[in-house]
mmCIF file of C-alpha atoms in Angstrom:
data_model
loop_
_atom_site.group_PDB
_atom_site.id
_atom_site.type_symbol
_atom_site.label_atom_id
_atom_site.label_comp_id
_atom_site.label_asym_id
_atom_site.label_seq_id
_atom_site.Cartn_x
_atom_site.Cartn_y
_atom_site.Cartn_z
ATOM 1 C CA UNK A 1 -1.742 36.856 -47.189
ATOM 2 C CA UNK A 2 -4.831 35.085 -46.130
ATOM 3 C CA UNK A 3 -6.753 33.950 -49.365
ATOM 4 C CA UNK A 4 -8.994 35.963 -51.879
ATOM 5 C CA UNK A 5 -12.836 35.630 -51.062
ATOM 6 C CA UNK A 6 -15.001 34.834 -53.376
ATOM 7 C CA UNK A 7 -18.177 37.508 -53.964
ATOM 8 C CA UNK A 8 -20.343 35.344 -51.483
ATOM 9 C CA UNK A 9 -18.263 35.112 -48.817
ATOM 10 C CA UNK A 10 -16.992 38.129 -49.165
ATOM 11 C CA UNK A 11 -17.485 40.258 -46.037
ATOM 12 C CA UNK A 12 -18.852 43.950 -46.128
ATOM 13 C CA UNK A 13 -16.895 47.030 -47.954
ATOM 14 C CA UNK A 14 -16.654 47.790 -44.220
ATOM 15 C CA UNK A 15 -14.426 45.072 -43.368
ATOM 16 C CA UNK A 16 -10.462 46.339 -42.918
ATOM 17 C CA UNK A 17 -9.844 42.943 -43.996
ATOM 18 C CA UNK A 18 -10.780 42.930 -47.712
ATOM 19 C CA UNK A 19 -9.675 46.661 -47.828
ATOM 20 C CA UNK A 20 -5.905 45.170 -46.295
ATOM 21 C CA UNK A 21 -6.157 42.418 -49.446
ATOM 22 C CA UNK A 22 -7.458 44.690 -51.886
ATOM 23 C CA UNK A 23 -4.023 47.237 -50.823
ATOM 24 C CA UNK A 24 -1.939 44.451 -50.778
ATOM 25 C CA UNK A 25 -3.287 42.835 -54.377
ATOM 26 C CA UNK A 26 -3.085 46.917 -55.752
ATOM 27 C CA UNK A 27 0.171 48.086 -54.446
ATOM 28 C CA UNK A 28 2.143 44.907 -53.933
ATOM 29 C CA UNK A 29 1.236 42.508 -56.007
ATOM 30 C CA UNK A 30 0.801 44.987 -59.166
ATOM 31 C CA UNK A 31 -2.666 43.917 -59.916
ATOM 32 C CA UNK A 32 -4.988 46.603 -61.607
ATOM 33 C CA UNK A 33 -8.177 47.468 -60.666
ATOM 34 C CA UNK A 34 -10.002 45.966 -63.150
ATOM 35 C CA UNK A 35 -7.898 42.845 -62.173
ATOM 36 C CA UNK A 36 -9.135 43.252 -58.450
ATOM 37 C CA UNK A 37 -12.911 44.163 -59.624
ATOM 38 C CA UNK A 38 -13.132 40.491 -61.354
ATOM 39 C CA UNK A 39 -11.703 38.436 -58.204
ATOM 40 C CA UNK A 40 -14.242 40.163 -55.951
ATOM 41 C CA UNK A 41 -17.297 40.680 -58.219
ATOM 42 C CA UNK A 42 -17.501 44.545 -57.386
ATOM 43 C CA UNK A 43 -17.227 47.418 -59.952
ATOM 44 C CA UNK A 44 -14.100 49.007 -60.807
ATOM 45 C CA UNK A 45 -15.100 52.196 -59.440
ATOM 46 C CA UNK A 46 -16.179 50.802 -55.854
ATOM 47 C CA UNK A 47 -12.379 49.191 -55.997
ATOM 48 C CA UNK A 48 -10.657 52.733 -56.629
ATOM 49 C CA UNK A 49 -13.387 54.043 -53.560
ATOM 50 C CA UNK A 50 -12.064 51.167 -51.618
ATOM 51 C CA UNK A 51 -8.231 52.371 -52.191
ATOM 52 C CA UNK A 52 -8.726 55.908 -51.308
ATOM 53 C CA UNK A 53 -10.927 54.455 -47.737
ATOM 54 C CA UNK A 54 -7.662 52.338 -47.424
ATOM 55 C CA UNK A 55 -4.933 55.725 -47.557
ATOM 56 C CA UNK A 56 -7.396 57.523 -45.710
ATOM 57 C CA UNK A 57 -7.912 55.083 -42.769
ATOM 58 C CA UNK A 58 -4.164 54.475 -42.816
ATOM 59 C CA UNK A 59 -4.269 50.682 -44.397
ATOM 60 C CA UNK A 60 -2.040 52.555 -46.484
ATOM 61 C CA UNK A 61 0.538 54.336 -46.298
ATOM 62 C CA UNK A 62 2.339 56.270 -49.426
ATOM 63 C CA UNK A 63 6.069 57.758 -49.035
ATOM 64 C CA UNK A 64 7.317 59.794 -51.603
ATOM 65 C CA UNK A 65 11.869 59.706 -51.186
ATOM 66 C CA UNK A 66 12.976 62.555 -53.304
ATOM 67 C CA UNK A 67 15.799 62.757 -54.707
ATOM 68 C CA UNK A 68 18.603 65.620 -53.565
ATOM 69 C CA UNK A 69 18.743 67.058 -56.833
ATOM 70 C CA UNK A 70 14.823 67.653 -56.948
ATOM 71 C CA UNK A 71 14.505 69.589 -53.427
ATOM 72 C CA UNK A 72 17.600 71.215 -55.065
ATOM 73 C CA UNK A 73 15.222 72.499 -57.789
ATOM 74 C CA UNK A 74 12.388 73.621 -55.373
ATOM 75 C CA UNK A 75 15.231 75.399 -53.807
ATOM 76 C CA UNK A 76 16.188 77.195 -56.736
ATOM 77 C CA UNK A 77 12.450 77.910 -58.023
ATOM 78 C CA UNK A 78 11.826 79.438 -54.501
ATOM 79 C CA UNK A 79 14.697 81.789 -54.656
ATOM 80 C CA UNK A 80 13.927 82.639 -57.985
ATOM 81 C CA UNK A 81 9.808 83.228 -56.985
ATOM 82 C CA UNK A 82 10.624 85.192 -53.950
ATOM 83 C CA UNK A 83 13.858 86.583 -54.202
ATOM 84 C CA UNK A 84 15.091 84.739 -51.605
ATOM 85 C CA UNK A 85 18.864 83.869 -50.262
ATOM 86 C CA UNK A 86 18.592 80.600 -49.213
ATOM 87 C CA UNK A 87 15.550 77.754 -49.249
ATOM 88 C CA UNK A 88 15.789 74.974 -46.667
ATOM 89 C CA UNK A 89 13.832 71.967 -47.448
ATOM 90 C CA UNK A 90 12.935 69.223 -45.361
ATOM 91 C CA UNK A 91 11.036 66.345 -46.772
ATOM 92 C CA UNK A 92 7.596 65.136 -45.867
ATOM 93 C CA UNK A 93 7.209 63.267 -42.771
ATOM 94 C CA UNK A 94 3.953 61.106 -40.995
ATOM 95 C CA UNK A 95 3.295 63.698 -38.474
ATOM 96 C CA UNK A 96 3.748 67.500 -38.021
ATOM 97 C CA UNK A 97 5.775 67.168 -35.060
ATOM 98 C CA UNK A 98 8.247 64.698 -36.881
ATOM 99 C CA UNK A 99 8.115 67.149 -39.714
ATOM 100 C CA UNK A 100 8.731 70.473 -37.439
ATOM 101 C CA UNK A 101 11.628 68.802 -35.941
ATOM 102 C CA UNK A 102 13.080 67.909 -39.311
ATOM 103 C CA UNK A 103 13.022 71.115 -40.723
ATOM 104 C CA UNK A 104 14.426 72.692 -37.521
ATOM 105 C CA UNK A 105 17.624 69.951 -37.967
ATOM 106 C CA UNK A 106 18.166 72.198 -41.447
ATOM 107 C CA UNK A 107 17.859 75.046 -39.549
ATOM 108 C CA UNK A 108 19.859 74.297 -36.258
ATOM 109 C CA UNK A 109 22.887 73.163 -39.031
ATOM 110 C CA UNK A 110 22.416 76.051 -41.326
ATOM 111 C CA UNK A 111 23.053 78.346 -37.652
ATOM 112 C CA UNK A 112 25.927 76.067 -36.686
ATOM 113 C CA UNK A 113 27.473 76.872 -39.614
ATOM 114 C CA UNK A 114 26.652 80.715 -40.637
ATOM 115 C CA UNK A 115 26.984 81.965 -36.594
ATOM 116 C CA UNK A 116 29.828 83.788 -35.862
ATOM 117 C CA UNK A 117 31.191 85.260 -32.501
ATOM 118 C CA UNK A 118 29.125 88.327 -31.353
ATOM 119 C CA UNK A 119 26.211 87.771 -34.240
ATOM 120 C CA UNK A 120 23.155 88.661 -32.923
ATOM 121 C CA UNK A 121 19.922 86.791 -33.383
ATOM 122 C CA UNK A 122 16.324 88.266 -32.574
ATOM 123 C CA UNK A 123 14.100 85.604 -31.390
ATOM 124 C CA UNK A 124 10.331 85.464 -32.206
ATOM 125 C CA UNK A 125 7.659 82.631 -30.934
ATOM 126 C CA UNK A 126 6.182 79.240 -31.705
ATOM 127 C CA UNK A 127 6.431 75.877 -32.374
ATOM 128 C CA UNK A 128 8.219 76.458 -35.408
ATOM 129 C CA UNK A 129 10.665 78.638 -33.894
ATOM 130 C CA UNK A 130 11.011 76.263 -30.589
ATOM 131 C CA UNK A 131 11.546 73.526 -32.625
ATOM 132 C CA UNK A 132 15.165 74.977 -33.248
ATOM 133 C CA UNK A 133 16.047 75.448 -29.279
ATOM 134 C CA UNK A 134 15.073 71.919 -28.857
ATOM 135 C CA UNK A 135 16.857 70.159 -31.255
ATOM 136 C CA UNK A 136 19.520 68.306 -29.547
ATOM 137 C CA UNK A 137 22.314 68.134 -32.484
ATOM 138 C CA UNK A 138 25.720 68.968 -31.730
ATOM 139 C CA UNK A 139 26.200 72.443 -32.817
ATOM 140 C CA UNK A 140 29.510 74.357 -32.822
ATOM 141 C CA UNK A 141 30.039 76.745 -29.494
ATOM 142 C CA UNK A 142 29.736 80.717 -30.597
ATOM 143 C CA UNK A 143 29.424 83.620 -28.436
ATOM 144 C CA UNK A 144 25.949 84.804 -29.903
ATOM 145 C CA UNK A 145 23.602 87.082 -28.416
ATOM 146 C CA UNK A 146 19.830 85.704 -28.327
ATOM 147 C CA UNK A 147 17.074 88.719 -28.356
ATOM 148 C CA UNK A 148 14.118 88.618 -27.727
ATOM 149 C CA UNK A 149 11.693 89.944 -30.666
ATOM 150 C CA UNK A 150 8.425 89.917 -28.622
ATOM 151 C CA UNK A 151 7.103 89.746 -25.320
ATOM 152 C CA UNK A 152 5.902 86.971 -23.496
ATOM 153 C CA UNK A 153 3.275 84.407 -21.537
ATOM 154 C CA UNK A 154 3.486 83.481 -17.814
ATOM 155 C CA UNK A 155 0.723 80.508 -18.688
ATOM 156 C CA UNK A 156 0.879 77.481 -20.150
ATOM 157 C CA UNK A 157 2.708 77.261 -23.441
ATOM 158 C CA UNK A 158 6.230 79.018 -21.652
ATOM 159 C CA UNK A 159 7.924 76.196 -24.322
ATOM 160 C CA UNK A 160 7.056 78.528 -27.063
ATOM 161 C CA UNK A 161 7.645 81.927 -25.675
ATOM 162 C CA UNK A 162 10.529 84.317 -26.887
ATOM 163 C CA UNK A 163 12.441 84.049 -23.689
ATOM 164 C CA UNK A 164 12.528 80.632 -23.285
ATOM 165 C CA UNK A 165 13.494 80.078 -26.476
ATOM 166 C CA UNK A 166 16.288 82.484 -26.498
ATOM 167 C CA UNK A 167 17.393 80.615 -23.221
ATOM 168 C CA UNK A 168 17.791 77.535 -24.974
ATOM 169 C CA UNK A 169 19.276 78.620 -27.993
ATOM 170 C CA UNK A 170 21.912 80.442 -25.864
ATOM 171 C CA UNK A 171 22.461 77.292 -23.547
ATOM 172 C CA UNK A 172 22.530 75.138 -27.091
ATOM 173 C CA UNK A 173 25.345 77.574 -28.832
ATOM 174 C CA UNK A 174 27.411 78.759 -25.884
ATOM 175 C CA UNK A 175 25.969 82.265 -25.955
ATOM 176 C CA UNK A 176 23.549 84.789 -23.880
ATOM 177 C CA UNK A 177 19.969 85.861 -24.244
ATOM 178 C CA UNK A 178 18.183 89.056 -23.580
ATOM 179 C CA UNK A 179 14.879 89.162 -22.471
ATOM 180 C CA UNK A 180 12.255 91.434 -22.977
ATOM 181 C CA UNK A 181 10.328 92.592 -20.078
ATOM 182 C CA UNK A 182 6.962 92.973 -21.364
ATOM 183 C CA UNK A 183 3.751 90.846 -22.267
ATOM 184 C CA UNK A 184 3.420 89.413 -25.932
ATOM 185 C CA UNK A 185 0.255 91.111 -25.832
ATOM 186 C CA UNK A 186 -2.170 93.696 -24.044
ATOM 187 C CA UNK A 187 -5.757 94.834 -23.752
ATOM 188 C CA UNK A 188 -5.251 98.021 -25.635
ATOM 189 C CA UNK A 189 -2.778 100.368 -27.358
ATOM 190 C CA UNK A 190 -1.949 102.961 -25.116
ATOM 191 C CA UNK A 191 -0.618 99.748 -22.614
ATOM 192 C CA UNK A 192 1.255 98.824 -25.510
ATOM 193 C CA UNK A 193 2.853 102.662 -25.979
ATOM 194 C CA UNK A 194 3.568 102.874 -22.958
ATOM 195 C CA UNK A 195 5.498 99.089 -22.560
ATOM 196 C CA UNK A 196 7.135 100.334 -25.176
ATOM 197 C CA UNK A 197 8.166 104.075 -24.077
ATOM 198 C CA UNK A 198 9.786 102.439 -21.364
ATOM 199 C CA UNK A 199 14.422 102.044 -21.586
ATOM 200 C CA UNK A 200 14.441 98.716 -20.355
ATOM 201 C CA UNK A 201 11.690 97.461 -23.042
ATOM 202 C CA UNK A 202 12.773 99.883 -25.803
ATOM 203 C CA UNK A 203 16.496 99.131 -25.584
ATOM 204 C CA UNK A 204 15.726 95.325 -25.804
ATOM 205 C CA UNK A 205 14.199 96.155 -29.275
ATOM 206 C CA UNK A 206 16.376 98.135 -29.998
ATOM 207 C CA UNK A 207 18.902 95.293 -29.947
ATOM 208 C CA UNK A 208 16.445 92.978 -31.679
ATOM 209 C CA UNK A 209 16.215 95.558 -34.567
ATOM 210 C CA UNK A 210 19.969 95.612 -35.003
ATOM 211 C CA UNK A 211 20.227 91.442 -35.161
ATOM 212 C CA UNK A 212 22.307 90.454 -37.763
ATOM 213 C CA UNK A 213 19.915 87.210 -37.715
ATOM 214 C CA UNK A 214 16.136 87.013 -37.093
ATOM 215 C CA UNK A 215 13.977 83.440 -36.122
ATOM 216 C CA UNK A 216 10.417 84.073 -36.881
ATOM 217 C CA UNK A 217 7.226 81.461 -36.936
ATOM 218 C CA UNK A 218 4.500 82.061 -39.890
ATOM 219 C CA UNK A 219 0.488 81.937 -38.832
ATOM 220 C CA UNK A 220 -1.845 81.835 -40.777
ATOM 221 C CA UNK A 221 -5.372 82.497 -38.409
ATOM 222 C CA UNK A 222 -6.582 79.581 -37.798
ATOM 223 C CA UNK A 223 -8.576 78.820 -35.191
ATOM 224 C CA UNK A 224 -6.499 76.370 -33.254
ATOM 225 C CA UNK A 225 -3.060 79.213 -33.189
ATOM 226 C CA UNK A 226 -1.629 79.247 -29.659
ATOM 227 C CA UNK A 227 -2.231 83.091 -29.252
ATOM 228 C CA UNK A 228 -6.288 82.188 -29.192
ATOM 229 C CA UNK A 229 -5.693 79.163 -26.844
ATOM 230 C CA UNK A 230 -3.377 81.720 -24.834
ATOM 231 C CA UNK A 231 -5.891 83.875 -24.313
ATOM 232 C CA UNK A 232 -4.525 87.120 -26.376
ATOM 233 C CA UNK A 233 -7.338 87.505 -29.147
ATOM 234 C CA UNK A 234 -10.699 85.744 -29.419
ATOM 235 C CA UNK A 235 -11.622 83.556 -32.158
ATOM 236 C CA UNK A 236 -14.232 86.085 -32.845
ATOM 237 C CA UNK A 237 -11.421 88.575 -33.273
ATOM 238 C CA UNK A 238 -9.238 86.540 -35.322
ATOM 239 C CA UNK A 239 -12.701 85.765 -37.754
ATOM 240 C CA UNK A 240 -12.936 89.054 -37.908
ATOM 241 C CA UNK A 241 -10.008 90.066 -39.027
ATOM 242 C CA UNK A 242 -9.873 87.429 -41.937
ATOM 243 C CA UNK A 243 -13.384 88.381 -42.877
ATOM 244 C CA UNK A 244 -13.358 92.146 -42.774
ATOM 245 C CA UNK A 245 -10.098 93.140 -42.927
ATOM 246 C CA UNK A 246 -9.003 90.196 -45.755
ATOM 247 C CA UNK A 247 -5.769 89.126 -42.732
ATOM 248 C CA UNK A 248 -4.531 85.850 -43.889
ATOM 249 C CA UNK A 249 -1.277 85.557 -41.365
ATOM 250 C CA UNK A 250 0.923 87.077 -39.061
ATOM 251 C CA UNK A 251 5.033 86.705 -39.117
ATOM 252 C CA UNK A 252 6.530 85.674 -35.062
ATOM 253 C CA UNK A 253 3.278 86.988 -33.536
ATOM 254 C CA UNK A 254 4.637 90.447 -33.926
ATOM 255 C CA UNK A 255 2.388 91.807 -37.710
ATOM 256 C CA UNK A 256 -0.008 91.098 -39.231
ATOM 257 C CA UNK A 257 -0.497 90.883 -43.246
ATOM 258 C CA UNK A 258 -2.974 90.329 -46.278
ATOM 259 C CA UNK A 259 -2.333 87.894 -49.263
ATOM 260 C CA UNK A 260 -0.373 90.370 -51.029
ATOM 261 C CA UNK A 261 1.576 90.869 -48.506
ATOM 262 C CA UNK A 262 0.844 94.715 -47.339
ATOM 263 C CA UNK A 263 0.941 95.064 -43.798
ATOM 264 C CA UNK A 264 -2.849 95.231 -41.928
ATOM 265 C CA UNK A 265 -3.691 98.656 -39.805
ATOM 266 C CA UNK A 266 -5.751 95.996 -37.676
ATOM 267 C CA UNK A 267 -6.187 96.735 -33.870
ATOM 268 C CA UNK A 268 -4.742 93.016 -33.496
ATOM 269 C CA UNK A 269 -1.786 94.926 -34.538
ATOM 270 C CA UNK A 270 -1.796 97.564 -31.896
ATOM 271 C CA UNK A 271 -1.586 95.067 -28.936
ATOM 272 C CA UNK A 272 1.482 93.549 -29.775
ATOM 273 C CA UNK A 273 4.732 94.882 -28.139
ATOM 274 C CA UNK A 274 7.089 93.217 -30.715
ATOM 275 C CA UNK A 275 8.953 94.047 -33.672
ATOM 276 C CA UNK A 276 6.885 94.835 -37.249
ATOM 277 C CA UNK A 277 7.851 93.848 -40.273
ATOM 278 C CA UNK A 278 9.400 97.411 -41.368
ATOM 279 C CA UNK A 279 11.631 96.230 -38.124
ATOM 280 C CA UNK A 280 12.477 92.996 -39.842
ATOM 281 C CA UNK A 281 13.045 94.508 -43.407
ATOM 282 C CA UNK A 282 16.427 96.117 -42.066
ATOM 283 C CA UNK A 283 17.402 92.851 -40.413
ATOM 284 C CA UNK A 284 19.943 90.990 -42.992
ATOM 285 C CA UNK A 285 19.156 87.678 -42.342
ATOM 286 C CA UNK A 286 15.355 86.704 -41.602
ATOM 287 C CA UNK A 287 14.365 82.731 -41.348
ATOM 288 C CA UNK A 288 10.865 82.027 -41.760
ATOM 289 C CA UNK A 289 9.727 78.826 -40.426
ATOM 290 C CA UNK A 290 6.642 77.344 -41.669
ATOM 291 C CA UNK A 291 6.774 73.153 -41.712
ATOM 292 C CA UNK A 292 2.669 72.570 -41.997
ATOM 293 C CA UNK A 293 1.917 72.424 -45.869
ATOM 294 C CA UNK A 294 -2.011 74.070 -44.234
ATOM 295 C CA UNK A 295 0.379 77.284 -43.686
ATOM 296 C CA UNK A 296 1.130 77.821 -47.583
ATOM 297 C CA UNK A 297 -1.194 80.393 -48.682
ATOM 298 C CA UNK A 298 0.240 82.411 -45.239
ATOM 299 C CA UNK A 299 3.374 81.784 -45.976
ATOM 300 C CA UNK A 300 2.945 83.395 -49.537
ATOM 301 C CA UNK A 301 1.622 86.507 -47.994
ATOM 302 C CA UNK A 302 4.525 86.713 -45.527
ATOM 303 C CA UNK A 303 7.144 85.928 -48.479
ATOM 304 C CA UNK A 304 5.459 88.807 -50.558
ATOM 305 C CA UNK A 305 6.056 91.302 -47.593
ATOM 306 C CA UNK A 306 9.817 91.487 -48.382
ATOM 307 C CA UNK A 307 10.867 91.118 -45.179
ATOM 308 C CA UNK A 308 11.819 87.128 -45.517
ATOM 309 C CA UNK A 309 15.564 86.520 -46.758
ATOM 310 C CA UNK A 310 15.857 82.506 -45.839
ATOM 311 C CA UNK A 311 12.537 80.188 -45.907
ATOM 312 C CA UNK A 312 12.714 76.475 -44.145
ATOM 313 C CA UNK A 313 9.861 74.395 -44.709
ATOM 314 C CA UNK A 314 8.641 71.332 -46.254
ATOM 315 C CA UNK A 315 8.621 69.600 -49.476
ATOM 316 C CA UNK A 316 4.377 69.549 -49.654
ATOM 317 C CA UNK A 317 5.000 73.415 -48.085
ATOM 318 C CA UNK A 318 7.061 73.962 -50.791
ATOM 319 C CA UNK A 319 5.241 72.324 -54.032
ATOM 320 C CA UNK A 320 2.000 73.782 -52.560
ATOM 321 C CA UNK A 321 3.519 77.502 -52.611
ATOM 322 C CA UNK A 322 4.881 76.937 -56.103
ATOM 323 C CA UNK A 323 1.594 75.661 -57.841
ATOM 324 C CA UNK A 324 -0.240 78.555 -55.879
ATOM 325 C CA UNK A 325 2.204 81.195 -57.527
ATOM 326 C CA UNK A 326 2.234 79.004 -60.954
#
């Protein structure tokens, strides 16, 4: 460590330098702030300003390890909260896509092991959801059917759609997928009824609706969700929806809810040729998947809707859910 300056050579609270020594003086040397203020003539509370610049800027970075038997006891105050079967938790990680694929390791192993031969899993969208496909673990082989729980996307973002997920899950566990012959969305609701009137499309659901296992994404209308960049609604539509119809999420793409969980009678609903959540209600075994802590007050809503038996998500996910309830 290069040495301390003294306050006139010090160089400006800009400088990544003195924030580096300050960080390094804080957290690894165990100096205290008052300690710190002295050395470099500047006020204690200009020190704790510099500390929070240095996390924020990435100086600094803070890792939590938790110990087994405490995501143990988020488990347990989940199931207890919600009702729940089973809570998967995977803890925190730098990045969302290090922390999507980590919770779709518990995920892909909690499959390997519950799967049988001639279980049937209905298949909704996502990152979440594709997370799972594309996890590369060794897996035992079962003969598993992989449905499709909503339409689909010929644009960009196939990684994410139903059918390409169910491909890949069926590749990954020895089984066979189903597709469903329809677009995720359409203009209007009488496309949607009749998508839906048709055998080939109705049968598919059909099969989806009698899954003994169901892998569905949580959203929670932001902005940024795939179905705006995809072109299905508007960003306009999806404000609207929050503002004037109090929509906080949607469960796979397929329904759409509000914070306490009642189902919305939205026209964003109407579009969708998918399963609802009355749909998902009768299937046994529904994982949620919802790694992105931002997705918590969603993810509430969608747990309150009844239709959620198994939740996988993250440690932050899972604290911030809990203090929200508490």
């Amino acid at each position: 460590m290069s040495p301390i300056k003294t306050a006139s050579t010090a160089p400006s609270i800009d400088d990544h330098e003195m924030l580096t020594e300050i960080a390094i003086l804080y957290y690894q040397e165990g100096a205290t702030q008052e300690e710190i203020s002295k050395k470099f003539s500047i006020s204690r509370i200009k020190i704790g300003r510099l500390l929070r610049r240095a996390r924020e800027e990435g100086v600094v970075e803070i890792n939590v390890r938790y110990h087994p038997v405490y995501t143990a006891q988020l488990e347990q105050r989940l199931i207890n909260k919600f009702n729940l079967k089973r809570v998967l938790i995977a803890l925190d990680q730098a990045n969302n896509e290090e922390q999507r694929k980590q919770v779709a390791v518990l995920v892909s192993a909690f499959l390997a092991i519950n799967l049988q031969d001639n279980s049937t899993v209905a298949v909704g969208q996502g990152q979440n959801v594709a997370a799972i496909a594309n996890h590369v673990g060794l897996v035992a082989q079962r003969k598993a059917r992989f449905v499709c729980a909503i339409g689909g996307t010929h644009r960009s973002g196939d990684s994410i759609n139903a059918d390409h997920i169910c491909r890949q899950l069926a590749k990954k566990f020895g089984g066979s997928s189903e597709t469903l012959y329809a677009p995720a969305y359409v203009d209007n609701p009488d496309t949607r009824a009749a998508f839906i009137a048709h055998n080939t499309v109705s049968e598919t659901l059909k099969q989806a609706r009698n899954a003994d296992y169901a892998l569905v994404g949580v959203g929670d209308m932001n902005e940024n969700s795939h179905m705006i960049k995809l072109g299905w609604f508007t960003p306009q539509e999806f404000a609207e929806a929050r503002i004037n119809e109090g929509i906080i999420g949607d469960i796979g793409g397929f329904d759409f809810f509000k914070s306490n969980g009642q189902s919305a009678n939205t026209r964003l609903r109407d579009r969708v040729i998918g399963l609802g959540t009355d749909d998902l209600r009768r299937i046994p075994n529904v994982i949620a998947i919802a790694s992105e802590e931002r997705k918590a007050l969603a993810l509430a809503g969608a747990l309150r809707t009844g239709s959620i038996d198994i939740l996988a998500t993250s440690v932050s996910c899972a604290m911030t859910l809990l203090n929200m309830e508490d």
